[in-house]
Structures are given as structure tokens and as C-alpha cells.
mmCIF file of C-alpha atoms in Angstrom:
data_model
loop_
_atom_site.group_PDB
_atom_site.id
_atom_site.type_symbol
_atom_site.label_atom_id
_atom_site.label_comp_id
_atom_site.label_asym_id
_atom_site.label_seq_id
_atom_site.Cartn_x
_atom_site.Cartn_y
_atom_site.Cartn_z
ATOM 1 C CA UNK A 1 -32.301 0.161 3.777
ATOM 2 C CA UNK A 2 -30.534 0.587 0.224
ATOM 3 C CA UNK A 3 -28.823 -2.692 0.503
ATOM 4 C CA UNK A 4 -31.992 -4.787 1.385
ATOM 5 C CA UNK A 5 -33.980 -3.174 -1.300
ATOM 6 C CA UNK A 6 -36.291 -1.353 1.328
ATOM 7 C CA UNK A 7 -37.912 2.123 -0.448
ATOM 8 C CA UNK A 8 -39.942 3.235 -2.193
ATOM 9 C CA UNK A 9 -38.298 2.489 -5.867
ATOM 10 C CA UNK A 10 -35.801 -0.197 -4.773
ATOM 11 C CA UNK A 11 -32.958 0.229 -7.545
ATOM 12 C CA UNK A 12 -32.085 -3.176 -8.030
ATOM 13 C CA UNK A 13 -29.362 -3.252 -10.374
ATOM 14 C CA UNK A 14 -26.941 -0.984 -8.328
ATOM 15 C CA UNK A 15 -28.236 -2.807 -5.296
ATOM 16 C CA UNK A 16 -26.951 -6.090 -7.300
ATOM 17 C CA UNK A 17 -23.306 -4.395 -8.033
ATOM 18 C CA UNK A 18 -23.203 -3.398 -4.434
ATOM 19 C CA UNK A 19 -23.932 -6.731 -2.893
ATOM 20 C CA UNK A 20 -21.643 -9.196 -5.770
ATOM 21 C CA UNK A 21 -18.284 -6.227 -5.042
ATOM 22 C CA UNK A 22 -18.725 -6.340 -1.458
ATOM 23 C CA UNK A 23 -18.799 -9.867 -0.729
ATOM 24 C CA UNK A 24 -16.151 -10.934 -3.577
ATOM 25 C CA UNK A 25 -14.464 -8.347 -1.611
ATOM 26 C CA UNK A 26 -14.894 -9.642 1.933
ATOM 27 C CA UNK A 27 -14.282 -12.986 1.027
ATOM 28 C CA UNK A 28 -10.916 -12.304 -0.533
ATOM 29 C CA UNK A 29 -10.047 -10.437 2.587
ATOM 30 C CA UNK A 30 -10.479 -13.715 4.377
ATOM 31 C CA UNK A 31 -7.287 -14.866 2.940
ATOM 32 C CA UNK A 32 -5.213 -11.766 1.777
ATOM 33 C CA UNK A 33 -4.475 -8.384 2.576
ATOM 34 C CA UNK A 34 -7.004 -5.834 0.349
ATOM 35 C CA UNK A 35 -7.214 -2.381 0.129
ATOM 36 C CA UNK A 36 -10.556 -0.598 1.102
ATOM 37 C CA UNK A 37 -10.551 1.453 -2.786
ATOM 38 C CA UNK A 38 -10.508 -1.945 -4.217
ATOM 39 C CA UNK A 39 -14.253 -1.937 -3.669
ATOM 40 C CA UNK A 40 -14.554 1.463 -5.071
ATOM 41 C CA UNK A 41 -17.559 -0.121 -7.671
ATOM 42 C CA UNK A 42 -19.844 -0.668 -4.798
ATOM 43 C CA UNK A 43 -19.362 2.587 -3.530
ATOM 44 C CA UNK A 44 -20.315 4.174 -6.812
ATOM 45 C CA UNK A 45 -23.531 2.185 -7.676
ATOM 46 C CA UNK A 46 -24.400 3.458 -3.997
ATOM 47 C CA UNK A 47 -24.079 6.924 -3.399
ATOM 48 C CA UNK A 48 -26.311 8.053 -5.852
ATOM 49 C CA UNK A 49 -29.004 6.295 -4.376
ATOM 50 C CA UNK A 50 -29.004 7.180 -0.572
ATOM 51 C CA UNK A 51 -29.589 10.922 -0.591
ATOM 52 C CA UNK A 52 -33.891 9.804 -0.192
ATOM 53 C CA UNK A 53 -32.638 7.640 2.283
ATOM 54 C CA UNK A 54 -31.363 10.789 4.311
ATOM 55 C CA UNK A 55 -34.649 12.795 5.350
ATOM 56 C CA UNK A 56 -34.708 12.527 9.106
ATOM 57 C CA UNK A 57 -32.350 14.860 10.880
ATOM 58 C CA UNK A 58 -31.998 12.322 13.361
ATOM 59 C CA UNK A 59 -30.039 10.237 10.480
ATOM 60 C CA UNK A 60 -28.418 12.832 9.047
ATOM 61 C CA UNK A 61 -26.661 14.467 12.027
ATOM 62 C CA UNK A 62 -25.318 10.586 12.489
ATOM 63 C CA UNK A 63 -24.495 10.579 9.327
ATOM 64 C CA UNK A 64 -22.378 13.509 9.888
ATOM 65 C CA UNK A 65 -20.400 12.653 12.846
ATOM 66 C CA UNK A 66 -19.966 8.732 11.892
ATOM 67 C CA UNK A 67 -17.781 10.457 8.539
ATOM 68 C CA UNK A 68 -15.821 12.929 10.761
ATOM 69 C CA UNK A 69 -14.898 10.394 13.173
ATOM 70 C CA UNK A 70 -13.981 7.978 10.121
ATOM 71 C CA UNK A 71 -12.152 10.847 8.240
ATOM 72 C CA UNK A 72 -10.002 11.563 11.876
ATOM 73 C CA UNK A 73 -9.406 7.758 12.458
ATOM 74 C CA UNK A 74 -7.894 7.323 8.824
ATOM 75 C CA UNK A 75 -5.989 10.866 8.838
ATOM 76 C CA UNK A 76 -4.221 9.375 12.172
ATOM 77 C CA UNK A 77 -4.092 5.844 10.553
ATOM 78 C CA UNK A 78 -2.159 7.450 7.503
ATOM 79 C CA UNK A 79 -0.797 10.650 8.987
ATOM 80 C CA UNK A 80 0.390 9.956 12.372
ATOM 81 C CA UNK A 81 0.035 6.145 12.848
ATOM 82 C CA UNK A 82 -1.227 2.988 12.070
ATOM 83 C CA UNK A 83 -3.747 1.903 15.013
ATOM 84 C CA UNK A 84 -4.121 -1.739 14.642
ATOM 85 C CA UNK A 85 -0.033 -1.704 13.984
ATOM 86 C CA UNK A 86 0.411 0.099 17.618
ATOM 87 C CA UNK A 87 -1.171 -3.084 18.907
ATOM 88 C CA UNK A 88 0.200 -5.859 16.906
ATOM 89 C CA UNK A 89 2.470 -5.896 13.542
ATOM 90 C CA UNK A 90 -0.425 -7.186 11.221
ATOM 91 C CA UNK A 91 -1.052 -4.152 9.190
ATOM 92 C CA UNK A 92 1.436 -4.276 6.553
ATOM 93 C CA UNK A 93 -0.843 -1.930 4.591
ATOM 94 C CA UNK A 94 -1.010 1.617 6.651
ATOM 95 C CA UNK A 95 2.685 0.949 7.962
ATOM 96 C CA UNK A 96 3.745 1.402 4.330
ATOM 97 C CA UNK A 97 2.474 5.029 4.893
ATOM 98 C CA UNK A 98 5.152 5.854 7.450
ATOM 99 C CA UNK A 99 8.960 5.974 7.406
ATOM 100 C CA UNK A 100 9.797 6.928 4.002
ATOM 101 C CA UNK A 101 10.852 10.656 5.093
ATOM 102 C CA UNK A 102 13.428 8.174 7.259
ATOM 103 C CA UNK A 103 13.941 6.254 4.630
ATOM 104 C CA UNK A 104 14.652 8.245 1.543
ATOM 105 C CA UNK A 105 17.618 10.462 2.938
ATOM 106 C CA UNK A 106 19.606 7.300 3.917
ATOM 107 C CA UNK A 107 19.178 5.708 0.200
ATOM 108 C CA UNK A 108 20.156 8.548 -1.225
ATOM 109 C CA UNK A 109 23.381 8.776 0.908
ATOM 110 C CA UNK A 110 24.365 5.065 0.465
ATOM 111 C CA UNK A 111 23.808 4.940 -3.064
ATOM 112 C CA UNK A 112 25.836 8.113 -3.221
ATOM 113 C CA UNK A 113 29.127 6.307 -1.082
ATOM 114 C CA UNK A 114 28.298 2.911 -2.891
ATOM 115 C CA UNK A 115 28.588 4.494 -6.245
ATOM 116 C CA UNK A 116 25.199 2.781 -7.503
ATOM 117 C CA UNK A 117 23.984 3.837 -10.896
ATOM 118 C CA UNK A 118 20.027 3.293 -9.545
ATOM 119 C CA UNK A 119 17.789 2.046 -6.428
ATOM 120 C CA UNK A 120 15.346 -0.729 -6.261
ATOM 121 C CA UNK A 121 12.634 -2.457 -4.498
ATOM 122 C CA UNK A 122 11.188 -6.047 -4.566
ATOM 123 C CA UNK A 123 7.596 -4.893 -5.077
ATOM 124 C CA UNK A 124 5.930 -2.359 -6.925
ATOM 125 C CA UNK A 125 4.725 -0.813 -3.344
ATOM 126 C CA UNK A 126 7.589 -0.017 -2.090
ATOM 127 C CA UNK A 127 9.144 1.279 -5.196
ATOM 128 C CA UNK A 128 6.032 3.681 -6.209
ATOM 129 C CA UNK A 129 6.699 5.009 -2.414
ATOM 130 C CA UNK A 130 9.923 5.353 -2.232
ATOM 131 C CA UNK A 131 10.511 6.832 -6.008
ATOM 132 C CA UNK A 132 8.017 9.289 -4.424
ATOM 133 C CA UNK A 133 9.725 9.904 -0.826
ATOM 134 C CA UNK A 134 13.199 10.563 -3.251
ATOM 135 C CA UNK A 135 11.928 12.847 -6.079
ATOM 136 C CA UNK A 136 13.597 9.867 -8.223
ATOM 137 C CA UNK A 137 11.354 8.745 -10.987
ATOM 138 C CA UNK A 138 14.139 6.021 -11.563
ATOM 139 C CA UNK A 139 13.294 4.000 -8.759
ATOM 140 C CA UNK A 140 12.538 0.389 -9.889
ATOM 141 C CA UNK A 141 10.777 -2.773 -8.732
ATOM 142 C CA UNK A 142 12.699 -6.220 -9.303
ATOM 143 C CA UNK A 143 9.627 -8.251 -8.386
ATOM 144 C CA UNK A 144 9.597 -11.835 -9.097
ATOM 145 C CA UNK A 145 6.426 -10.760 -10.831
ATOM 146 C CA UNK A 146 5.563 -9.166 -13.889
ATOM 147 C CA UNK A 147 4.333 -4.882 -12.803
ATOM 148 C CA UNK A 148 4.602 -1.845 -14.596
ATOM 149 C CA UNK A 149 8.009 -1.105 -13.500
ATOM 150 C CA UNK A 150 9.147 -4.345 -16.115
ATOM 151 C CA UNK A 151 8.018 -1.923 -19.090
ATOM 152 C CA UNK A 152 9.421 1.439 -17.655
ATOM 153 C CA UNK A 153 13.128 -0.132 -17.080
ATOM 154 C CA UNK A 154 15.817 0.187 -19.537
ATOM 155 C CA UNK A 155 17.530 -3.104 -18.785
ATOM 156 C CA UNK A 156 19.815 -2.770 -20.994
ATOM 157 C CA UNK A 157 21.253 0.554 -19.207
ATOM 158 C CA UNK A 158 21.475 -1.052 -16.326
ATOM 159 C CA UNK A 159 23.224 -4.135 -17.115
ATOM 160 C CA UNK A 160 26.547 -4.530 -15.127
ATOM 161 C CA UNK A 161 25.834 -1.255 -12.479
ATOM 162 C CA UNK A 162 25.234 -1.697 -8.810
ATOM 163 C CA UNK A 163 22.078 -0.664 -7.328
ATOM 164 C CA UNK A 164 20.937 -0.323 -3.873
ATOM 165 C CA UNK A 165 18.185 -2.369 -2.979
ATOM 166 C CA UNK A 166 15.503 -1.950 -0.465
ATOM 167 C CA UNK A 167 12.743 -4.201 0.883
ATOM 168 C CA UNK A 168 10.964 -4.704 3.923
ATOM 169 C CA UNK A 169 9.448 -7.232 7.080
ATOM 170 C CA UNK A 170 7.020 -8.364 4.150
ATOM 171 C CA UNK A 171 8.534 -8.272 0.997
ATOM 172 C CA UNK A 172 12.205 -9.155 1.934
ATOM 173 C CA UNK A 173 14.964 -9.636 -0.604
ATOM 174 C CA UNK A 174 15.305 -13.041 -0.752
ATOM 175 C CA UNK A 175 17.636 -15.366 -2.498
ATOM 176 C CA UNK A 176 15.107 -16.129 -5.718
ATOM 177 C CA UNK A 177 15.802 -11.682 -5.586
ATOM 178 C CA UNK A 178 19.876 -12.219 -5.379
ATOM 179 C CA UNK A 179 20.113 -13.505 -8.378
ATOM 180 C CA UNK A 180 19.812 -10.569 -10.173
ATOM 181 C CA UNK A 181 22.849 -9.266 -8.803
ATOM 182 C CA UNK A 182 26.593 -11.034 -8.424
ATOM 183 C CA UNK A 183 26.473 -10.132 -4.787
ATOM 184 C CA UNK A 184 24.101 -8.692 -2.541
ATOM 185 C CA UNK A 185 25.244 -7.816 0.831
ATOM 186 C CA UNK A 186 23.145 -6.168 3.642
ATOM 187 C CA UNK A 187 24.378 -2.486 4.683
ATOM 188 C CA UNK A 188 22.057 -1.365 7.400
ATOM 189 C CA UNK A 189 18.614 -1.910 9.076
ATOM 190 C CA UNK A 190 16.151 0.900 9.634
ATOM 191 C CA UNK A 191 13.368 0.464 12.505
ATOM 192 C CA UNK A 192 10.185 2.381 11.869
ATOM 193 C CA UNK A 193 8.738 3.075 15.275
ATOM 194 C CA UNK A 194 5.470 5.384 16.373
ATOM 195 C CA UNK A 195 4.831 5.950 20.049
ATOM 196 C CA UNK A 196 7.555 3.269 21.138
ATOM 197 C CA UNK A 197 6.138 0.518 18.644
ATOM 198 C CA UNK A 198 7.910 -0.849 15.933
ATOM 199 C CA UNK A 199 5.310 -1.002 12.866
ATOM 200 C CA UNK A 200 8.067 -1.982 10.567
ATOM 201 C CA UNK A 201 11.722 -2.321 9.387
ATOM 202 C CA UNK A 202 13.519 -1.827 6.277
ATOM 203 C CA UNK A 203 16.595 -3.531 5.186
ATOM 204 C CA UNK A 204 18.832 -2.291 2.796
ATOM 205 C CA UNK A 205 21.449 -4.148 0.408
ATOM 206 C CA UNK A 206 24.269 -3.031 -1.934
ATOM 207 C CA UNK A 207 23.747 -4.896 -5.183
ATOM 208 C CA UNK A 208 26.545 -5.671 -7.064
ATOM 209 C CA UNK A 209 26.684 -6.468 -11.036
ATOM 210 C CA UNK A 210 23.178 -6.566 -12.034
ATOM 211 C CA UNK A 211 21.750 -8.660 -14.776
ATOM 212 C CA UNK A 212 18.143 -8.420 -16.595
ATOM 213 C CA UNK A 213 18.602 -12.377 -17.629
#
């Protein structure tokens, strides 16, 4: 009823914001992977609006159990396991919330036998996650594209060391990736698996000799 303008006082300017965010929002998910947050602006000029919209008890008590039942299907999705990714491999998104307890303790013992001065990732994901998972705040990204990590890395400090190097099903480290490094060789392959189903694998490379140029 919001949406479609249909009370008493229609208020048609967050009605406006809500309609232009979600649909720039569906359409791009059309052809990319988006996050639900991203449309965090329609969800603001909305809420304030809807609490008139909430008088029969009838609606309410729906209301109720339709955000319990969303709140348990995302704690799963996040906490346990991915749903769509225990029926296919599509959902590159919540499998990034598993594995990194799996993860983290095996970088941190092959960059301690490879000698490597630091750890890095291919995309800003992964390295945000697993900086996290390892307590290490000097976990990188060595995306082909410009993030934040570019401005928080001290190149320079870094020039010549070797550096294990993680990346993933999706972002995998490809040759335009290798040559940052002299040599980058593949150590070991970790499966991520929930209930029998592989939702996604991590490879991990010893870098050798890395350059910022």
C-alpha cells in the first residue's frame, strides 16, 4: 500500500526514492551479483512511513512471523550455510561467509614455513575476510583494480618479499595477478564443504619476489 501511494497522506517523495533504488537495483541484479544492503536507501525512505500501515492485528502478527522466519533463513544462510549454494554453486556471495576459520590457520602456517613477509588476496573481499579470520590487519588485496587496500599498502616495504597469496573459484589468481611476483606456484587446495556440498574452494600460492611496478 506504501509503494502504490495508497493512504491516507501518500508520501510521495520517499515513495519516489523507494521505487528509482529498487528497480536500479533489480535491474543491475539482472546482470551481476549485488548485495541486499546495497539498497539500504529504499529501506530508509520506507520504514518511517509504514507504522499507519500496521493497524490490523491480522497484519501485524504476519508481519511478525514473515521477519522471524527471514531473520532464521539468513542466520542459517550466514551462520550455518548457504541454501541456494547446497543446491547449486551460484552463490558466490553467502559462501564467502564460510570457511575462513579453515582457512586462516593454514595461511598462517604456510606463510610461517614459506618465510613470507605478508599475505594477499586478489579482491578486496577476500582480503577484508581473511585479515579478519587472522587477527592480521596486514592482509592485502592485489586486485587488478584500484580499492582501498592500494592506499593502506606500503609498497615500498614490500618490494622484493614473498607473500602468500590466496584467491578463490571466483576471483582466481590468474596470470594478469602473476606478474606481480617472479614466481607464483600453487601449494595446496582447500574444499569448503557444508552437509556434503562443496560451496567453494580456495587455492593458495607462494609468491615469490614481489614488485609494486
Amino acid at each position: 500500500r506504501f509503494a502504490l501511494g495508497r493512504g491516507a497522506n501518500p508520501q510521495w517523495l520517499p515513495i519516489t526514492i523507494f521505487w528509482v533504488s529498487t528497480l536500479a537495483f533489480f535491474v543491475a541484479s539482472l546482470v551481476t551479483n549485488i548485495l541486499i544492503h546495497w539498497n539500504l536507501v529504499a529501506y530508509i525512505a520506507m520504514l518511517p512511513f509504514l507504522v499507519p500501515y500496521l493497524r490490523s492485528r491480522i497484519l501485524l502478527a504476519a508481519q511478525v512471523a514473515y521477519g522471524v522466519l527471514a531473520i532464521g533463513l539468513l542466520g542459517f544462510n550466514y551462520g550455518v550455510a548457504p541454501i541456494v549454494g547446497l543446491i547449486d554453486s551460484s552463490d558466490q556471495t553467502s559462501a564467502w561467509s564460510h570457511g575462513w576459520d579453515e582457512i586462516a590457520p593454514r595461511v598462517a602456517a604456510l606463510k610461517s614455513e614459506n618465510g613470507a613477509a605478508f599475505v594477499a588476496t586478489n579482491g578486496y573481499v577476500l582480503a577484508g575476510s581473511l585479515g579478519f579470520a587472522m587477527r592480521d590487519p596486514g592482509v592485502t588485496s592485489l586486485s587488478s583494480s584500484q580499492d582501498a587496500f592500494d592506499f593502506w599498502r606500503d609498497d615500498a616495504a614490500l618490494d622484493g618479499k614473498d607473500a602468500i597469496i590466496v584467491g578463490d573459484k571466483w576471483r582466481s589468481v590468474t596470470d594478469g595477478f602473476e606478474r606481480n611476483f617472479e614466481s607464483v606456484t600453487l601449494l595446496e587446495t582447500i574444499r569448503i564443504e557444508r552437509f556434503g556440498k562443496r560451496i567453494d574452494s580456495y587455492r593458495i600460492y607462494l609468491g615469490k619476489g614481489f614488485s609494486a611496478a
